[in-house]
Short mmCIF file of N, CA, C and O in Angstrom, two decimals:
data_model
loop_
_atom_site.label_atom_id
_atom_site.label_comp_id
_atom_site.label_asym_id
_atom_site.label_seq_id
_atom_site.Cartn_x
_atom_site.Cartn_y
_atom_site.Cartn_z
N MET A 1 -21.99 8.39 10.34
CA MET A 1 -21.13 7.40 9.83
C MET A 1 -21.04 6.43 11.11
O MET A 1 -20.76 6.96 12.42
N CYS A 2 -21.21 5.31 10.91
CA CYS A 2 -21.04 4.31 11.89
C CYS A 2 -19.67 4.06 12.52
O CYS A 2 -18.66 4.42 11.70
N ILE A 3 -19.71 3.54 13.59
CA ILE A 3 -18.07 3.07 14.19
C ILE A 3 -17.22 2.34 13.13
O ILE A 3 -16.25 2.68 12.99
N ARG A 4 -17.97 1.42 12.64
CA ARG A 4 -17.15 0.35 11.59
C ARG A 4 -16.67 1.29 10.46
O ARG A 4 -15.45 1.25 10.19
N ASP A 5 -17.49 2.10 9.78
CA ASP A 5 -16.99 3.00 8.86
C ASP A 5 -15.94 3.95 9.32
O ASP A 5 -14.97 4.24 8.49
N ARG A 6 -16.10 4.61 10.50
CA ARG A 6 -15.06 5.35 11.01
C ARG A 6 -13.52 4.70 11.42
O ARG A 6 -12.54 5.20 10.99
N ASN A 7 -13.83 3.39 11.88
CA ASN A 7 -12.48 2.53 12.05
C ASN A 7 -11.89 2.53 10.80
O ASN A 7 -10.75 2.54 10.93
N LEU A 8 -12.52 1.97 9.81
CA LEU A 8 -11.92 1.86 8.39
C LEU A 8 -11.46 2.79 7.99
O LEU A 8 -10.23 2.97 7.27
N THR A 9 -12.11 4.17 8.02
CA THR A 9 -11.60 5.41 7.50
C THR A 9 -10.21 5.76 8.17
O THR A 9 -9.28 6.16 7.58
N VAL A 10 -10.11 5.77 9.36
CA VAL A 10 -9.02 5.93 10.15
C VAL A 10 -7.81 4.99 9.80
O VAL A 10 -6.70 5.41 9.75
N GLY A 11 -8.06 3.78 9.81
CA GLY A 11 -7.20 2.74 9.49
C GLY A 11 -6.62 2.95 8.19
O GLY A 11 -5.24 3.07 7.78
N ILE A 12 -7.18 3.39 7.14
CA ILE A 12 -6.79 3.82 5.76
C ILE A 12 -5.82 4.89 5.74
O ILE A 12 -4.87 5.01 5.33
N LEU A 13 -6.30 5.85 6.68
CA LEU A 13 -5.48 7.33 6.62
C LEU A 13 -4.31 7.09 7.45
O LEU A 13 -3.26 7.51 7.02
N TYR A 14 -4.33 6.12 8.38
CA TYR A 14 -3.00 5.88 9.20
C TYR A 14 -2.05 5.04 8.23
O TYR A 14 -0.81 5.32 8.18
N PHE A 15 -2.46 4.15 7.34
CA PHE A 15 -1.97 3.36 6.64
C PHE A 15 -1.22 4.31 5.40
O PHE A 15 0.05 4.12 5.08
N LYS A 16 -2.09 5.12 5.08
CA LYS A 16 -1.59 6.19 3.88
C LYS A 16 -0.38 6.96 4.44
O LYS A 16 0.61 7.03 3.67
N TRP A 17 -0.62 7.28 5.81
CA TRP A 17 0.50 8.16 6.49
C TRP A 17 1.74 7.39 6.57
O TRP A 17 2.97 7.90 6.10
N LEU A 18 1.78 5.98 6.90
CA LEU A 18 2.73 5.21 7.11
C LEU A 18 3.42 4.97 5.67
O LEU A 18 4.69 4.96 5.62
N TYR A 19 2.72 4.70 4.84
CA TYR A 19 3.28 4.67 3.26
C TYR A 19 3.99 5.68 2.94
O TYR A 19 4.87 5.63 2.23
N ASN A 20 3.18 6.81 2.91
CA ASN A 20 4.14 8.11 2.45
C ASN A 20 5.46 8.14 3.19
O ASN A 20 6.48 8.62 2.84
N TYR A 21 5.58 8.19 4.64
CA TYR A 21 6.27 8.27 5.47
C TYR A 21 7.58 7.43 5.08
O TYR A 21 8.76 7.75 4.91
N PHE A 22 7.19 6.01 4.91
CA PHE A 22 8.44 4.97 4.57
C PHE A 22 8.78 5.29 3.15
O PHE A 22 9.93 5.04 2.79
N THR A 23 7.95 5.45 2.23
CA THR A 23 8.33 5.44 0.77
C THR A 23 9.20 6.67 0.58
O THR A 23 10.12 6.46 -0.40
N THR A 24 8.73 7.68 1.24
CA THR A 24 9.96 8.94 0.88
C THR A 24 11.25 8.69 1.45
O THR A 24 12.05 9.58 1.06
N ARG A 25 11.40 7.61 2.44
CA ARG A 25 12.64 7.56 2.94
C ARG A 25 13.67 6.29 2.36
O ARG A 25 14.62 6.29 2.16
N TYR A 26 12.72 5.35 1.85
CA TYR A 26 13.27 4.04 1.54
C TYR A 26 12.95 3.54 0.07
O TYR A 26 13.41 2.60 -0.20
N GLY A 27 12.10 4.30 -0.49
CA GLY A 27 11.54 4.02 -1.96
C GLY A 27 10.47 3.14 -1.85
O GLY A 27 9.90 2.65 -0.93
N ARG A 28 9.76 2.85 -3.19
CA ARG A 28 8.54 2.13 -3.14
C ARG A 28 8.46 0.92 -2.83
O ARG A 28 7.31 0.61 -1.78
N CYS A 29 9.20 0.15 -3.02
CA CYS A 29 9.10 -1.52 -2.66
C CYS A 29 9.34 -1.48 -0.99
O CYS A 29 8.77 -2.20 -0.31
N LYS A 30 10.49 -1.15 -0.74
CA LYS A 30 10.93 -1.33 0.86
C LYS A 30 9.85 -0.58 1.60
O LYS A 30 9.49 -0.79 2.67
N GLY A 31 9.43 0.70 1.08
CA GLY A 31 8.61 1.58 1.95
C GLY A 31 7.11 0.84 2.11
O GLY A 31 6.76 1.00 3.11
N LEU A 32 6.84 0.20 0.96
CA LEU A 32 5.47 -0.47 1.34
C LEU A 32 5.69 -1.57 2.29
O LEU A 32 4.95 -1.75 3.22
N ALA A 33 6.60 -2.26 2.39
CA ALA A 33 7.11 -3.37 3.17
C ALA A 33 7.13 -2.97 4.43
O ALA A 33 6.47 -3.36 5.64
N TYR A 34 7.83 -1.70 4.85
CA TYR A 34 8.11 -1.17 6.03
C TYR A 34 6.65 -0.56 6.68
O TYR A 34 6.54 -0.58 7.72
N ALA A 35 5.85 0.04 5.84
CA ALA A 35 4.66 0.42 6.20
C ALA A 35 3.65 -0.64 6.68
O ALA A 35 3.09 -0.44 7.83
N VAL A 36 3.71 -1.89 5.73
CA VAL A 36 2.94 -2.76 6.56
C VAL A 36 3.29 -3.45 7.66
O VAL A 36 2.58 -3.55 8.57
N TYR A 37 4.69 -3.47 7.96
CA TYR A 37 5.11 -3.82 9.21
C TYR A 37 4.83 -2.90 10.28
O TYR A 37 4.52 -3.46 11.28
N ALA A 38 4.95 -1.75 10.01
CA ALA A 38 4.58 -0.62 11.16
C ALA A 38 3.19 -0.64 11.51
O ALA A 38 2.87 -0.46 12.55
N TYR A 39 2.32 -0.93 10.54
CA TYR A 39 0.97 -1.09 10.65
C TYR A 39 0.60 -2.18 11.77
O TYR A 39 -0.28 -2.09 12.63
N ASN A 40 1.23 -3.35 11.49
CA ASN A 40 1.10 -4.43 12.43
C ASN A 40 1.90 -4.44 13.57
O ASN A 40 1.28 -4.63 14.59
N TRP A 41 3.15 -4.04 13.74
CA TRP A 41 4.07 -4.14 14.72
C TRP A 41 4.19 -3.00 15.45
O TRP A 41 4.73 -2.80 16.48
N GLY A 42 3.79 -1.79 14.72
CA GLY A 42 4.02 -0.40 15.40
C GLY A 42 5.32 0.33 14.83
O GLY A 42 6.38 -0.37 14.65
N ILE A 43 5.09 1.63 14.77
CA ILE A 43 6.16 2.33 13.93
C ILE A 43 7.41 2.44 14.72
O ILE A 43 8.55 2.48 14.29
N GLY A 44 7.27 2.54 16.00
CA GLY A 44 8.49 2.55 17.08
C GLY A 44 9.31 1.41 16.91
O GLY A 44 10.46 1.42 16.84
N ASN A 45 8.73 0.04 16.73
CA ASN A 45 9.43 -1.10 16.63
C ASN A 45 10.12 -1.22 15.23
O ASN A 45 11.28 -1.47 15.44
N VAL A 46 9.41 -0.66 14.31
CA VAL A 46 10.10 -0.70 12.78
C VAL A 46 11.27 0.28 13.09
O VAL A 46 12.37 -0.10 12.53
N LEU A 47 11.09 1.44 13.47
CA LEU A 47 12.27 2.42 13.40
C LEU A 47 13.27 2.01 14.15
O LEU A 47 14.41 2.09 13.77
N LYS A 48 13.00 1.38 15.34
CA LYS A 48 14.40 0.73 15.94
C LYS A 48 14.97 -0.36 15.40
O LYS A 48 16.09 -0.35 15.38
N TRP A 49 14.16 -1.18 14.75
CA TRP A 49 14.72 -2.34 13.89
C TRP A 49 15.66 -1.89 12.73
O TRP A 49 16.68 -2.20 12.61
N LEU A 50 15.01 -0.66 12.03
CA LEU A 50 15.94 -0.10 11.02
C LEU A 50 17.23 0.57 11.61
O LEU A 50 18.08 0.58 10.78
N SER A 51 16.97 1.31 12.63
CA SER A 51 18.04 1.91 13.10
C SER A 51 19.17 1.05 13.98
O SER A 51 20.37 1.26 13.63
N ALA A 52 18.84 -0.22 14.14
CA ALA A 52 19.91 -1.22 14.54
C ALA A 52 20.42 -1.92 13.48
O ALA A 52 21.47 -2.60 13.68
N THR A 53 19.92 -1.81 12.32
CA THR A 53 20.75 -2.44 10.98
C THR A 53 20.58 -1.52 9.94
O THR A 53 20.08 -0.54 9.82
N GLU A 54 21.36 -1.98 8.84
CA GLU A 54 21.57 -1.07 7.63
C GLU A 54 20.21 -1.29 6.81
O GLU A 54 19.96 -2.70 6.74
N PRO A 55 19.49 -0.42 6.44
CA PRO A 55 18.14 -0.80 5.58
C PRO A 55 18.22 -1.54 4.56
O PRO A 55 17.72 -2.35 4.31
N ASN A 56 19.36 -1.56 3.76
CA ASN A 56 19.73 -2.37 2.71
C ASN A 56 19.83 -3.90 3.05
O ASN A 56 19.76 -4.95 2.47
N ASN A 57 20.26 -4.05 4.38
CA ASN A 57 20.64 -5.52 4.95
C ASN A 57 19.31 -5.92 5.69
O ASN A 57 19.79 -6.97 6.70
N ALA A 58 18.56 -5.16 6.07
CA ALA A 58 17.44 -5.52 6.99
C ALA A 58 16.95 -6.89 7.03
O ALA A 58 16.50 -7.25 5.74
N GLU A 59 16.89 -7.72 7.76
CA GLU A 59 16.58 -9.13 7.52
C GLU A 59 15.06 -9.37 7.93
O GLU A 59 14.76 -8.90 9.29
N ILE A 60 14.40 -9.98 7.31
CA ILE A 60 12.76 -10.04 7.60
C ILE A 60 12.74 -11.17 8.59
O ILE A 60 11.99 -11.08 9.49
N ALA A 61 13.78 -12.03 8.72
CA ALA A 61 13.84 -12.95 9.81
C ALA A 61 13.70 -12.20 11.23
O ALA A 61 13.46 -12.91 12.29
N GLU A 62 14.18 -11.11 11.49
CA GLU A 62 14.24 -10.49 12.64
C GLU A 62 12.98 -9.76 13.09
O GLU A 62 12.76 -9.33 14.31
N ILE A 63 11.93 -9.82 12.08
CA ILE A 63 10.63 -9.07 12.80
C ILE A 63 9.81 -10.34 13.26
O ILE A 63 10.05 -11.52 12.96
N PRO A 64 8.83 -9.97 14.01
CA PRO A 64 7.93 -11.02 14.72
C PRO A 64 7.21 -11.91 13.71
O PRO A 64 6.84 -11.45 12.62
N THR A 65 7.05 -13.20 14.02
CA THR A 65 6.39 -14.21 13.01
C THR A 65 5.10 -13.54 12.82
O THR A 65 4.55 -13.62 11.56
N GLU A 66 4.48 -12.99 13.77
CA GLU A 66 3.12 -12.61 13.55
C GLU A 66 3.11 -11.52 12.22
O GLU A 66 2.21 -11.39 11.49
N THR A 67 4.07 -10.48 12.39
CA THR A 67 4.26 -9.54 11.42
C THR A 67 4.57 -9.89 10.22
O THR A 67 4.03 -9.57 9.00
N ALA A 68 5.53 -11.06 9.95
CA ALA A 68 5.73 -11.66 8.71
C ALA A 68 4.48 -12.43 8.13
O ALA A 68 4.28 -12.23 6.81
N LYS A 69 3.88 -12.90 9.02
CA LYS A 69 2.43 -13.59 8.49
C LYS A 69 1.41 -12.41 7.88
O LYS A 69 0.68 -12.48 6.93
N HIS A 70 1.34 -11.37 8.80
CA HIS A 70 0.35 -10.32 8.30
C HIS A 70 0.82 -9.60 6.91
O HIS A 70 0.18 -9.46 6.08
N PHE A 71 2.17 -9.45 6.80
CA PHE A 71 2.73 -9.10 5.32
C PHE A 71 2.44 -10.02 4.21
O PHE A 71 1.97 -9.64 3.28
N ALA A 72 2.56 -11.25 4.75
CA ALA A 72 2.34 -12.34 3.59
C ALA A 72 0.91 -12.28 3.01
O ALA A 72 0.56 -12.25 2.09
N LYS A 73 -0.05 -12.07 4.08
CA LYS A 73 -1.45 -11.95 3.82
C LYS A 73 -1.77 -10.72 3.01
O LYS A 73 -2.54 -10.74 2.05
N PHE A 74 -1.17 -9.65 3.33
CA PHE A 74 -1.34 -8.37 2.83
C PHE A 74 -0.82 -8.44 1.40
O PHE A 74 -1.66 -8.02 0.52
N LEU A 75 0.26 -9.14 1.21
CA LEU A 75 0.51 -9.36 -0.41
C LEU A 75 -0.36 -10.30 -1.04
O LEU A 75 -0.66 -9.88 -2.33
N TRP A 76 -0.98 -11.20 -0.36
CA TRP A 76 -1.98 -12.09 -1.21
C TRP A 76 -3.08 -11.23 -1.46
O TRP A 76 -3.68 -11.30 -2.59
N TRP A 77 -3.71 -10.32 -0.62
CA TRP A 77 -4.91 -9.46 -0.96
C TRP A 77 -4.39 -8.54 -1.85
O TRP A 77 -5.29 -8.10 -2.73
N LEU A 78 -3.15 -7.90 -1.85
CA LEU A 78 -2.89 -7.04 -3.20
C LEU A 78 -2.87 -7.55 -4.19
O LEU A 78 -3.35 -7.09 -5.27
N GLU A 79 -2.39 -8.82 -4.40
CA GLU A 79 -2.27 -9.61 -5.79
C GLU A 79 -3.82 -9.84 -5.98
O GLU A 79 -4.09 -9.72 -7.34
N PHE A 80 -4.65 -10.37 -5.35
CA PHE A 80 -5.90 -10.45 -5.70
C PHE A 80 -6.76 -9.30 -5.94
O PHE A 80 -7.55 -9.35 -6.96
N TYR A 81 -6.67 -8.20 -5.44
CA TYR A 81 -7.12 -7.13 -5.92
C TYR A 81 -6.62 -6.52 -7.31
O TYR A 81 -7.27 -6.17 -8.19
N GLU A 82 -5.09 -6.38 -7.46
CA GLU A 82 -4.68 -5.94 -8.64
C GLU A 82 -4.95 -6.91 -9.69
O GLU A 82 -4.99 -6.56 -10.82
N SER A 83 -4.88 -8.26 -9.72
CA SER A 83 -5.32 -9.27 -10.47
C SER A 83 -6.73 -9.06 -11.25
O SER A 83 -7.05 -9.50 -12.24
N GLY A 84 -7.65 -8.33 -10.41
CA GLY A 84 -9.07 -8.16 -10.75
C GLY A 84 -9.83 -9.54 -10.38
O GLY A 84 -11.07 -9.46 -10.75
N ARG A 85 -9.21 -10.46 -9.74
CA ARG A 85 -9.97 -11.58 -9.27
C ARG A 85 -11.14 -11.05 -8.18
O ARG A 85 -12.13 -11.95 -8.24
N TRP A 86 -11.04 -10.21 -7.70
CA TRP A 86 -12.18 -9.75 -6.99
C TRP A 86 -13.42 -9.55 -7.31
O TRP A 86 -14.72 -9.70 -6.95
N LYS A 87 -13.59 -9.06 -8.72
CA LYS A 87 -14.65 -9.01 -9.55
C LYS A 87 -15.57 -10.12 -9.56
O LYS A 87 -16.81 -10.06 -9.86
N GLU A 88 -14.96 -11.37 -9.49
CA GLU A 88 -15.90 -12.49 -9.62
C GLU A 88 -16.71 -12.63 -8.41
O GLU A 88 -17.94 -13.31 -8.34
N TYR A 89 -16.30 -11.91 -7.23
CA TYR A 89 -17.10 -12.09 -6.03
C TYR A 89 -18.26 -10.89 -5.76
O TYR A 89 -18.96 -10.65 -4.86
N ALA A 90 -17.84 -9.76 -6.52
CA ALA A 90 -18.66 -8.50 -6.73
C ALA A 90 -20.20 -8.64 -6.92
O ALA A 90 -20.66 -9.58 -7.82
N ASP A 91 -21.04 -8.03 -6.25
CA ASP A 91 -22.54 -8.11 -6.70
C ASP A 91 -22.85 -7.73 -8.12
O ASP A 91 -22.38 -6.87 -8.77
#
């Protein structure tokens, strides 16, 4: 396994762990958002942010701009994949 493949595998496993961690605590929709935030911003920062506010009232404006942009890009790619548009570019 080359380094690139190993890095991809580790990244996927880490995101899967984050997704499971946050969805079991906050539900599927918020859990997905929090997992993406944690992947970009760090789990410690997300946990501090959530502990400083009520999770139902957690303001996205309070997260770093870079993380908000990362989340928007993640949602674009998720929609791209789920819509099947990726098939237009497959070999």
